Amino acid sequence: MSATPVLASTREELSALLAPARTGGRRVGFVPTMGALHEGHASLFRVAREHVAGGPVVVSIFVNPLQFGEGEDLDRYPRTLEEDLKICEREGVDVVFAPSVEEVYPGGTPQVTVDPGPLATILEGRTRPGHFRGVLTVVAKLVGLVRPDVAVFGQKDYQQLALIRRMALDLNLGCDVVGAETQRETDGLALSSRNRYLDDEQRQQAVALSHVLMAAQEAAVHGVDVALDSARAELRESLGVDLDYLEITDPQLQPLPAVVPDGTEGRILIAARVGPTRLIDNLPITFGTPPEARPAAPTQGDT
Ligand code: PAF
């Protein structure tokens, strides 16, 4: 049985709880979340644990109003603190920081925010203007309060992860940023707090997002265009999925040319509505013939 995590709801409580780790020179790991925790979050807590050499793991639970646009799901976003605390306890999280909106934004809506730059104008940024400004602003504030050595984020929010890495570089965030693999249901659906909005029929339909990505992965041996065509063909077969975007980029989310050398790495990303619920997913993708299937280079003596 793990010890119950200590709950802090103010900056002072958080700072007092982390003081012994700071004076003792112990590493601090941090996983920012919006709560409604699931196994995907639990896997992030475990990754954080691997990076702190026995130091404390801090999880924040804060539904950040600044990253929700008008008409988005701020009001109905699931708030499940009691169940969240049970998951944190099971996973051996040391400190849960669950502040109020006033605690995080004591001056009201902030006048100074983080400009996320050009990476926030593509993909999610096109449909959700202002979203990444809100995400980066709150992450910068939370990191400023926790002052972790390492902060862990899921690859499911791939563009968010890329932007947080870029912020860490450009603004000297002072911690390492680690990306952890997406966790999936057995049929492939990526775990997400928003999956709980889906009714049974929508849940069946939602699995299509991962199948579309996998179709591209399988066809990637034939190049970028064929991979994208296969993904689109899979999408046409998928009922109830209202596409926002389906794109293949390089791992830094920059455009890829149609023809790339064997072994080129990329990322395929999708966003779609299933019923009223907007879901996102992505997968790594490698183009061309895999090294093990390439003909061996002729060695000396071969004719
Ligand atoms: O990924 C999330 O849950 C949120 O965007 C984050 C990083 C906790 C910021 O509110």
mmCIF file of N, CA, C and O in Angstrom, residues 138-203:
data_model
loop_
_atom_site.group_PDB
_atom_site.id
_atom_site.type_symbol
_atom_site.label_atom_id
_atom_site.label_comp_id
_atom_site.label_asym_id
_atom_site.label_seq_id
_atom_site.Cartn_x
_atom_site.Cartn_y
_atom_site.Cartn_z
ATOM 1 N N VAL A 138 -0.069 28.569 -18.118
ATOM 2 C CA VAL A 138 -0.286 27.855 -16.850
ATOM 3 C C VAL A 138 0.877 26.911 -16.552
ATOM 4 O O VAL A 138 1.278 26.757 -15.403
ATOM 5 N N VAL A 139 1.433 26.293 -17.590
ATOM 6 C CA VAL A 139 2.569 25.387 -17.340
ATOM 7 C C VAL A 139 3.750 26.188 -16.794
ATOM 8 O O VAL A 139 4.408 25.771 -15.831
ATOM 9 N N ALA A 140 3.995 27.372 -17.368
ATOM 10 C CA ALA A 140 5.097 28.204 -16.869
ATOM 11 C C ALA A 140 4.851 28.580 -15.406
ATOM 12 O O ALA A 140 5.767 28.557 -14.577
ATOM 13 N N LYS A 141 3.600 28.919 -15.075
ATOM 14 C CA LYS A 141 3.283 29.304 -13.692
ATOM 15 C C LYS A 141 3.441 28.117 -12.738
ATOM 16 O O LYS A 141 4.024 28.242 -11.664
ATOM 17 N N LEU A 142 2.926 26.963 -13.146
ATOM 18 C CA LEU A 142 2.997 25.787 -12.272
ATOM 19 C C LEU A 142 4.443 25.351 -12.076
ATOM 20 O O LEU A 142 4.860 25.001 -10.966
ATOM 21 N N VAL A 143 5.218 25.385 -13.163
ATOM 22 C CA VAL A 143 6.642 25.015 -13.041
ATOM 23 C C VAL A 143 7.347 26.024 -12.128
ATOM 24 O O VAL A 143 8.200 25.649 -11.314
ATOM 25 N N GLY A 144 6.953 27.287 -12.223
ATOM 26 C CA GLY A 144 7.531 28.302 -11.330
ATOM 27 C C GLY A 144 7.215 28.026 -9.872
ATOM 28 O O GLY A 144 8.015 28.328 -8.984
ATOM 29 N N LEU A 145 6.060 27.452 -9.601
ATOM 30 C CA LEU A 145 5.673 27.161 -8.215
ATOM 31 C C LEU A 145 6.313 25.869 -7.705
ATOM 32 O O LEU A 145 6.789 25.801 -6.576
ATOM 33 N N VAL A 146 6.326 24.848 -8.561
ATOM 34 C CA VAL A 146 6.843 23.528 -8.117
ATOM 35 C C VAL A 146 8.369 23.481 -8.217
ATOM 36 O O VAL A 146 9.023 22.826 -7.421
ATOM 37 N N ARG A 147 8.932 24.195 -9.167
ATOM 38 C CA ARG A 147 10.365 24.187 -9.474
ATOM 39 C C ARG A 147 10.929 22.750 -9.560
ATOM 40 O O ARG A 147 11.817 22.350 -8.814
ATOM 41 N N PRO A 148 10.361 21.943 -10.463
ATOM 42 C CA PRO A 148 10.795 20.542 -10.574
ATOM 43 C C PRO A 148 12.120 20.425 -11.331
ATOM 44 O O PRO A 148 12.528 21.344 -12.045
ATOM 45 N N ASP A 149 12.751 19.268 -11.171
ATOM 46 C CA ASP A 149 13.912 18.945 -12.010
ATOM 47 C C ASP A 149 13.450 18.372 -13.332
ATOM 48 O O ASP A 149 14.114 18.514 -14.346
ATOM 49 N N VAL A 150 12.318 17.676 -13.281
ATOM 50 C CA VAL A 150 11.796 17.056 -14.501
ATOM 51 C C VAL A 150 10.272 17.184 -14.513
ATOM 52 O O VAL A 150 9.623 17.030 -13.475
ATOM 53 N N ALA A 151 9.731 17.515 -15.691
ATOM 54 C CA ALA A 151 8.271 17.575 -15.844
ATOM 55 C C ALA A 151 7.885 16.616 -16.966
ATOM 56 O O ALA A 151 8.570 16.553 -17.996
ATOM 57 N N VAL A 152 6.811 15.859 -16.749
ATOM 58 C CA VAL A 152 6.434 14.800 -17.695
ATOM 59 C C VAL A 152 5.073 15.134 -18.331
ATOM 60 O O VAL A 152 4.126 15.501 -17.627
ATOM 61 N N PHE A 153 5.016 14.974 -19.652
ATOM 62 C CA PHE A 153 3.786 15.242 -20.416
ATOM 63 C C PHE A 153 3.543 14.080 -21.369
ATOM 64 O O PHE A 153 4.496 13.448 -21.843
ATOM 65 N N GLY A 154 2.273 13.835 -21.695
ATOM 66 C CA GLY A 154 1.942 12.721 -22.588
ATOM 67 C C GLY A 154 2.147 13.083 -24.052
ATOM 68 O O GLY A 154 1.910 14.225 -24.458
ATOM 69 N N GLN A 155 2.565 12.093 -24.827
ATOM 70 C CA GLN A 155 2.715 12.305 -26.279
ATOM 71 C C GLN A 155 1.364 12.384 -26.975
ATOM 72 O O GLN A 155 1.287 12.764 -28.126
ATOM 73 N N LYS A 156 0.290 12.015 -26.281
ATOM 74 C CA LYS A 156 -1.027 12.111 -26.935
ATOM 75 C C LYS A 156 -1.300 13.559 -27.336
ATOM 76 O O LYS A 156 -1.854 13.814 -28.394
ATOM 77 N N ASP A 157 -0.900 14.487 -26.489
ATOM 78 C CA ASP A 157 -1.001 15.913 -26.838
ATOM 79 C C ASP A 157 0.351 16.312 -27.441
ATOM 80 O O ASP A 157 1.144 17.024 -26.817
ATOM 81 N N TYR A 158 0.592 15.828 -28.650
ATOM 82 C CA TYR A 158 1.936 15.912 -29.226
ATOM 83 C C TYR A 158 2.358 17.354 -29.487
ATOM 84 O O TYR A 158 3.491 17.742 -29.236
ATOM 85 N N GLN A 159 1.414 18.149 -29.990
ATOM 86 C CA GLN A 159 1.753 19.551 -30.282
ATOM 87 C C GLN A 159 1.994 20.307 -28.982
ATOM 88 O O GLN A 159 2.906 21.145 -28.899
ATOM 89 N N GLN A 160 1.208 20.001 -27.972
ATOM 90 C CA GLN A 160 1.423 20.618 -26.650
ATOM 91 C C GLN A 160 2.825 20.285 -26.137
ATOM 92 O O GLN A 160 3.554 21.156 -25.660
ATOM 93 N N LEU A 161 3.194 19.008 -26.267
ATOM 94 C CA LEU A 161 4.522 18.585 -25.803
ATOM 95 C C LEU A 161 5.619 19.335 -26.567
ATOM 96 O O LEU A 161 6.592 19.823 -25.977
ATOM 97 N N ALA A 162 5.453 19.439 -27.894
ATOM 98 C CA ALA A 162 6.454 20.141 -28.709
ATOM 99 C C ALA A 162 6.567 21.607 -28.268
ATOM 100 O O ALA A 162 7.667 22.168 -28.180
ATOM 101 N N LEU A 163 5.433 22.219 -27.977
ATOM 102 C CA LEU A 163 5.443 23.630 -27.569
ATOM 103 C C LEU A 163 6.059 23.804 -26.179
ATOM 104 O O LEU A 163 6.770 24.788 -25.923
ATOM 105 N N ILE A 164 5.796 22.860 -25.303
ATOM 106 C CA ILE A 164 6.377 22.967 -23.951
ATOM 107 C C ILE A 164 7.896 22.778 -24.030
ATOM 108 O O ILE A 164 8.662 23.476 -23.364
ATOM 109 N N ARG A 165 8.327 21.845 -24.873
ATOM 110 C CA ARG A 165 9.784 21.686 -25.081
ATOM 111 C C ARG A 165 10.389 22.990 -25.593
ATOM 112 O O ARG A 165 11.459 23.417 -25.176
ATOM 113 N N ARG A 166 9.693 23.604 -26.548
ATOM 114 C CA ARG A 166 10.208 24.845 -27.138
ATOM 115 C C ARG A 166 10.238 25.976 -26.087
ATOM 116 O O ARG A 166 11.176 26.766 -26.025
ATOM 117 N N MET A 167 9.207 26.012 -25.244
ATOM 118 C CA MET A 167 9.188 27.023 -24.177
ATOM 119 C C MET A 167 10.335 26.774 -23.200
ATOM 120 O O MET A 167 10.991 27.730 -22.751
ATOM 121 N N ALA A 168 10.592 25.504 -22.882
ATOM 122 C CA ALA A 168 11.681 25.186 -21.947
ATOM 123 C C ALA A 168 13.004 25.686 -22.514
ATOM 124 O O ALA A 168 13.857 26.214 -21.780
ATOM 125 N N LEU A 169 13.158 25.555 -23.842
ATOM 126 C CA LEU A 169 14.383 26.000 -24.509
ATOM 127 C C LEU A 169 14.452 27.525 -24.577
ATOM 128 O O LEU A 169 15.452 28.137 -24.205
ATOM 129 N N ASP A 170 13.368 28.132 -25.028
ATOM 130 C CA ASP A 170 13.392 29.578 -25.303
ATOM 131 C C ASP A 170 13.316 30.422 -24.033
ATOM 132 O O ASP A 170 13.831 31.540 -23.997
ATOM 133 N N LEU A 171 12.647 29.894 -22.994
ATOM 134 C CA LEU A 171 12.459 30.703 -21.770
ATOM 135 C C LEU A 171 13.224 30.133 -20.576
ATOM 136 O O LEU A 171 12.957 30.531 -19.440
ATOM 137 N N ASN A 172 14.149 29.228 -20.815
ATOM 138 C CA ASN A 172 14.942 28.640 -19.724
ATOM 139 C C ASN A 172 14.062 28.213 -18.556
ATOM 140 O O ASN A 172 14.205 28.688 -17.434
ATOM 141 N N LEU A 173 13.170 27.293 -18.841
ATOM 142 C CA LEU A 173 12.210 26.847 -17.829
ATOM 143 C C LEU A 173 12.891 26.237 -16.603
ATOM 144 O O LEU A 173 12.325 26.212 -15.517
ATOM 145 N N GLY A 174 14.093 25.703 -16.800
ATOM 146 C CA GLY A 174 14.848 25.204 -15.642
ATOM 147 C C GLY A 174 14.521 23.778 -15.266
ATOM 148 O O GLY A 174 14.866 23.325 -14.173
ATOM 149 N N CYS A 175 13.810 23.058 -16.139
ATOM 150 C CA CYS A 175 13.590 21.628 -15.850
ATOM 151 C C CYS A 175 13.672 20.859 -17.161
ATOM 152 O O CYS A 175 13.512 21.427 -18.243
ATOM 153 N N ASP A 176 13.949 19.563 -17.033
ATOM 154 C CA ASP A 176 13.905 18.700 -18.213
ATOM 155 C C ASP A 176 12.445 18.414 -18.539
ATOM 156 O O ASP A 176 11.618 18.256 -17.630
ATOM 157 N N VAL A 177 12.148 18.319 -19.828
ATOM 158 C CA VAL A 177 10.785 17.968 -20.254
ATOM 159 C C VAL A 177 10.843 16.571 -20.858
ATOM 160 O O VAL A 177 11.610 16.318 -21.790
ATOM 161 N N VAL A 178 10.050 15.664 -20.312
ATOM 162 C CA VAL A 178 10.045 14.278 -20.784
ATOM 163 C C VAL A 178 8.675 13.981 -21.388
ATOM 164 O O VAL A 178 7.641 14.323 -20.799
ATOM 165 N N GLY A 179 8.676 13.372 -22.566
ATOM 166 C CA GLY A 179 7.420 12.958 -23.224
ATOM 167 C C GLY A 179 7.194 11.482 -22.989
ATOM 168 O O GLY A 179 8.104 10.676 -23.208
ATOM 169 N N ALA A 180 5.990 11.117 -22.547
ATOM 170 C CA ALA A 180 5.707 9.706 -22.254
ATOM 171 C C ALA A 180 4.699 9.167 -23.262
ATOM 172 O O ALA A 180 3.802 9.892 -23.718
ATOM 173 N N GLU A 181 4.867 7.873 -23.564
ATOM 174 C CA GLU A 181 4.047 7.243 -24.624
ATOM 175 C C GLU A 181 2.558 7.259 -24.320
ATOM 176 O O GLU A 181 2.158 7.121 -23.165
ATOM 177 N N THR A 182 1.788 7.374 -25.374
ATOM 178 C CA THR A 182 0.329 7.333 -25.255
ATOM 179 C C THR A 182 -0.123 5.942 -24.802
ATOM 180 O O THR A 182 0.361 4.932 -25.317
ATOM 181 N N GLN A 183 -1.040 5.914 -23.866
ATOM 182 C CA GLN A 183 -1.618 4.639 -23.432
ATOM 183 C C GLN A 183 -2.936 4.431 -24.179
ATOM 184 O O GLN A 183 -3.673 5.404 -24.424
ATOM 185 N N ARG A 184 -3.210 3.182 -24.537
ATOM 186 C CA ARG A 184 -4.390 2.884 -25.363
ATOM 187 C C ARG A 184 -5.244 1.788 -24.761
ATOM 188 O O ARG A 184 -4.734 0.927 -24.048
ATOM 189 N N GLU A 185 -6.549 1.824 -25.090
ATOM 190 C CA GLU A 185 -7.420 0.687 -24.800
ATOM 191 C C GLU A 185 -6.963 -0.467 -25.686
ATOM 192 O O GLU A 185 -6.251 -0.248 -26.672
ATOM 193 N N THR A 186 -7.444 -1.690 -25.406
ATOM 194 C CA THR A 186 -6.967 -2.832 -26.189
ATOM 195 C C THR A 186 -7.328 -2.707 -27.675
ATOM 196 O O THR A 186 -6.619 -3.222 -28.532
ATOM 197 N N ASP A 187 -8.431 -2.000 -27.993
ATOM 198 C CA ASP A 187 -8.790 -1.847 -29.410
ATOM 199 C C ASP A 187 -8.039 -0.699 -30.090
ATOM 200 O O ASP A 187 -8.224 -0.460 -31.278
ATOM 201 N N GLY A 188 -7.230 0.042 -29.343
ATOM 202 C CA GLY A 188 -6.413 1.091 -29.959
ATOM 203 C C GLY A 188 -6.798 2.505 -29.550
ATOM 204 O O GLY A 188 -6.011 3.441 -29.727
ATOM 205 N N LEU A 189 -7.994 2.709 -29.003
ATOM 206 C CA LEU A 189 -8.413 4.080 -28.638
ATOM 207 C C LEU A 189 -7.450 4.671 -27.608
ATOM 208 O O LEU A 189 -7.172 4.056 -26.570
ATOM 209 N N ALA A 190 -6.940 5.859 -27.920
ATOM 210 C CA ALA A 190 -6.017 6.517 -26.985
ATOM 211 C C ALA A 190 -6.783 6.935 -25.732
ATOM 212 O O ALA A 190 -7.892 7.472 -25.822
ATOM 213 N N LEU A 191 -6.178 6.697 -24.555
ATOM 214 C CA LEU A 191 -6.841 7.105 -23.313
ATOM 215 C C LEU A 191 -6.899 8.633 -23.256
ATOM 216 O O LEU A 191 -5.926 9.308 -23.574
ATOM 217 N N SER A 192 -8.042 9.149 -22.838
ATOM 218 C CA SER A 192 -8.236 10.591 -22.740
ATOM 219 C C SER A 192 -9.345 10.852 -21.726
ATOM 220 O O SER A 192 -10.313 10.085 -21.644
ATOM 221 N N SER A 193 -9.201 11.947 -20.987
ATOM 222 C CA SER A 193 -10.261 12.303 -20.025
ATOM 223 C C SER A 193 -11.570 12.548 -20.762
ATOM 224 O O SER A 193 -12.647 12.359 -20.209
ATOM 225 N N ARG A 194 -11.485 12.989 -22.015
ATOM 226 C CA ARG A 194 -12.716 13.315 -22.759
ATOM 227 C C ARG A 194 -13.428 12.059 -23.268
ATOM 228 O O ARG A 194 -14.570 12.158 -23.710
ATOM 229 N N ASN A 195 -12.775 10.884 -23.192
ATOM 230 C CA ASN A 195 -13.473 9.661 -23.625
ATOM 231 C C ASN A 195 -14.721 9.424 -22.780
ATOM 232 O O ASN A 195 -15.654 8.758 -23.218
ATOM 233 N N ARG A 196 -14.733 9.987 -21.550
ATOM 234 C CA ARG A 196 -15.905 9.725 -20.719
ATOM 235 C C ARG A 196 -17.151 10.483 -21.190
ATOM 236 O O ARG A 196 -18.235 10.252 -20.707
ATOM 237 N N TYR A 197 -16.989 11.386 -22.143
ATOM 238 C CA TYR A 197 -18.173 12.036 -22.736
ATOM 239 C C TYR A 197 -18.887 11.111 -23.717
ATOM 240 O O TYR A 197 -20.018 11.389 -24.117
ATOM 241 N N LEU A 198 -18.202 10.073 -24.209
ATOM 242 C CA LEU A 198 -18.730 9.262 -25.317
ATOM 243 C C LEU A 198 -19.798 8.287 -24.836
ATOM 244 O O LEU A 198 -19.593 7.601 -23.819
ATOM 245 N N ASP A 199 -20.927 8.202 -25.550
ATOM 246 C CA ASP A 199 -21.879 7.133 -25.234
ATOM 247 C C ASP A 199 -21.387 5.853 -25.939
ATOM 248 O O ASP A 199 -20.358 5.869 -26.633
ATOM 249 N N ASP A 200 -22.120 4.755 -25.775
ATOM 250 C CA ASP A 200 -21.620 3.458 -26.267
ATOM 251 C C ASP A 200 -21.356 3.479 -27.770
ATOM 252 O O ASP A 200 -20.328 2.990 -28.238
ATOM 253 N N GLU A 201 -22.300 4.059 -28.509
ATOM 254 C CA GLU A 201 -22.144 4.074 -29.966
ATOM 255 C C GLU A 201 -20.938 4.942 -30.367
ATOM 256 O O GLU A 201 -20.120 4.554 -31.211
ATOM 257 N N GLN A 202 -20.825 6.097 -29.737
ATOM 258 C CA GLN A 202 -19.701 7.001 -30.051
ATOM 259 C C GLN A 202 -18.370 6.351 -29.657
ATOM 260 O O GLN A 202 -17.362 6.520 -30.350
ATOM 261 N N ARG A 203 -18.397 5.605 -28.545
ATOM 262 C CA ARG A 203 -17.160 4.922 -28.114
ATOM 263 C C ARG A 203 -16.700 3.938 -29.205
ATOM 264 O O ARG A 203 -15.502 3.835 -29.493
#
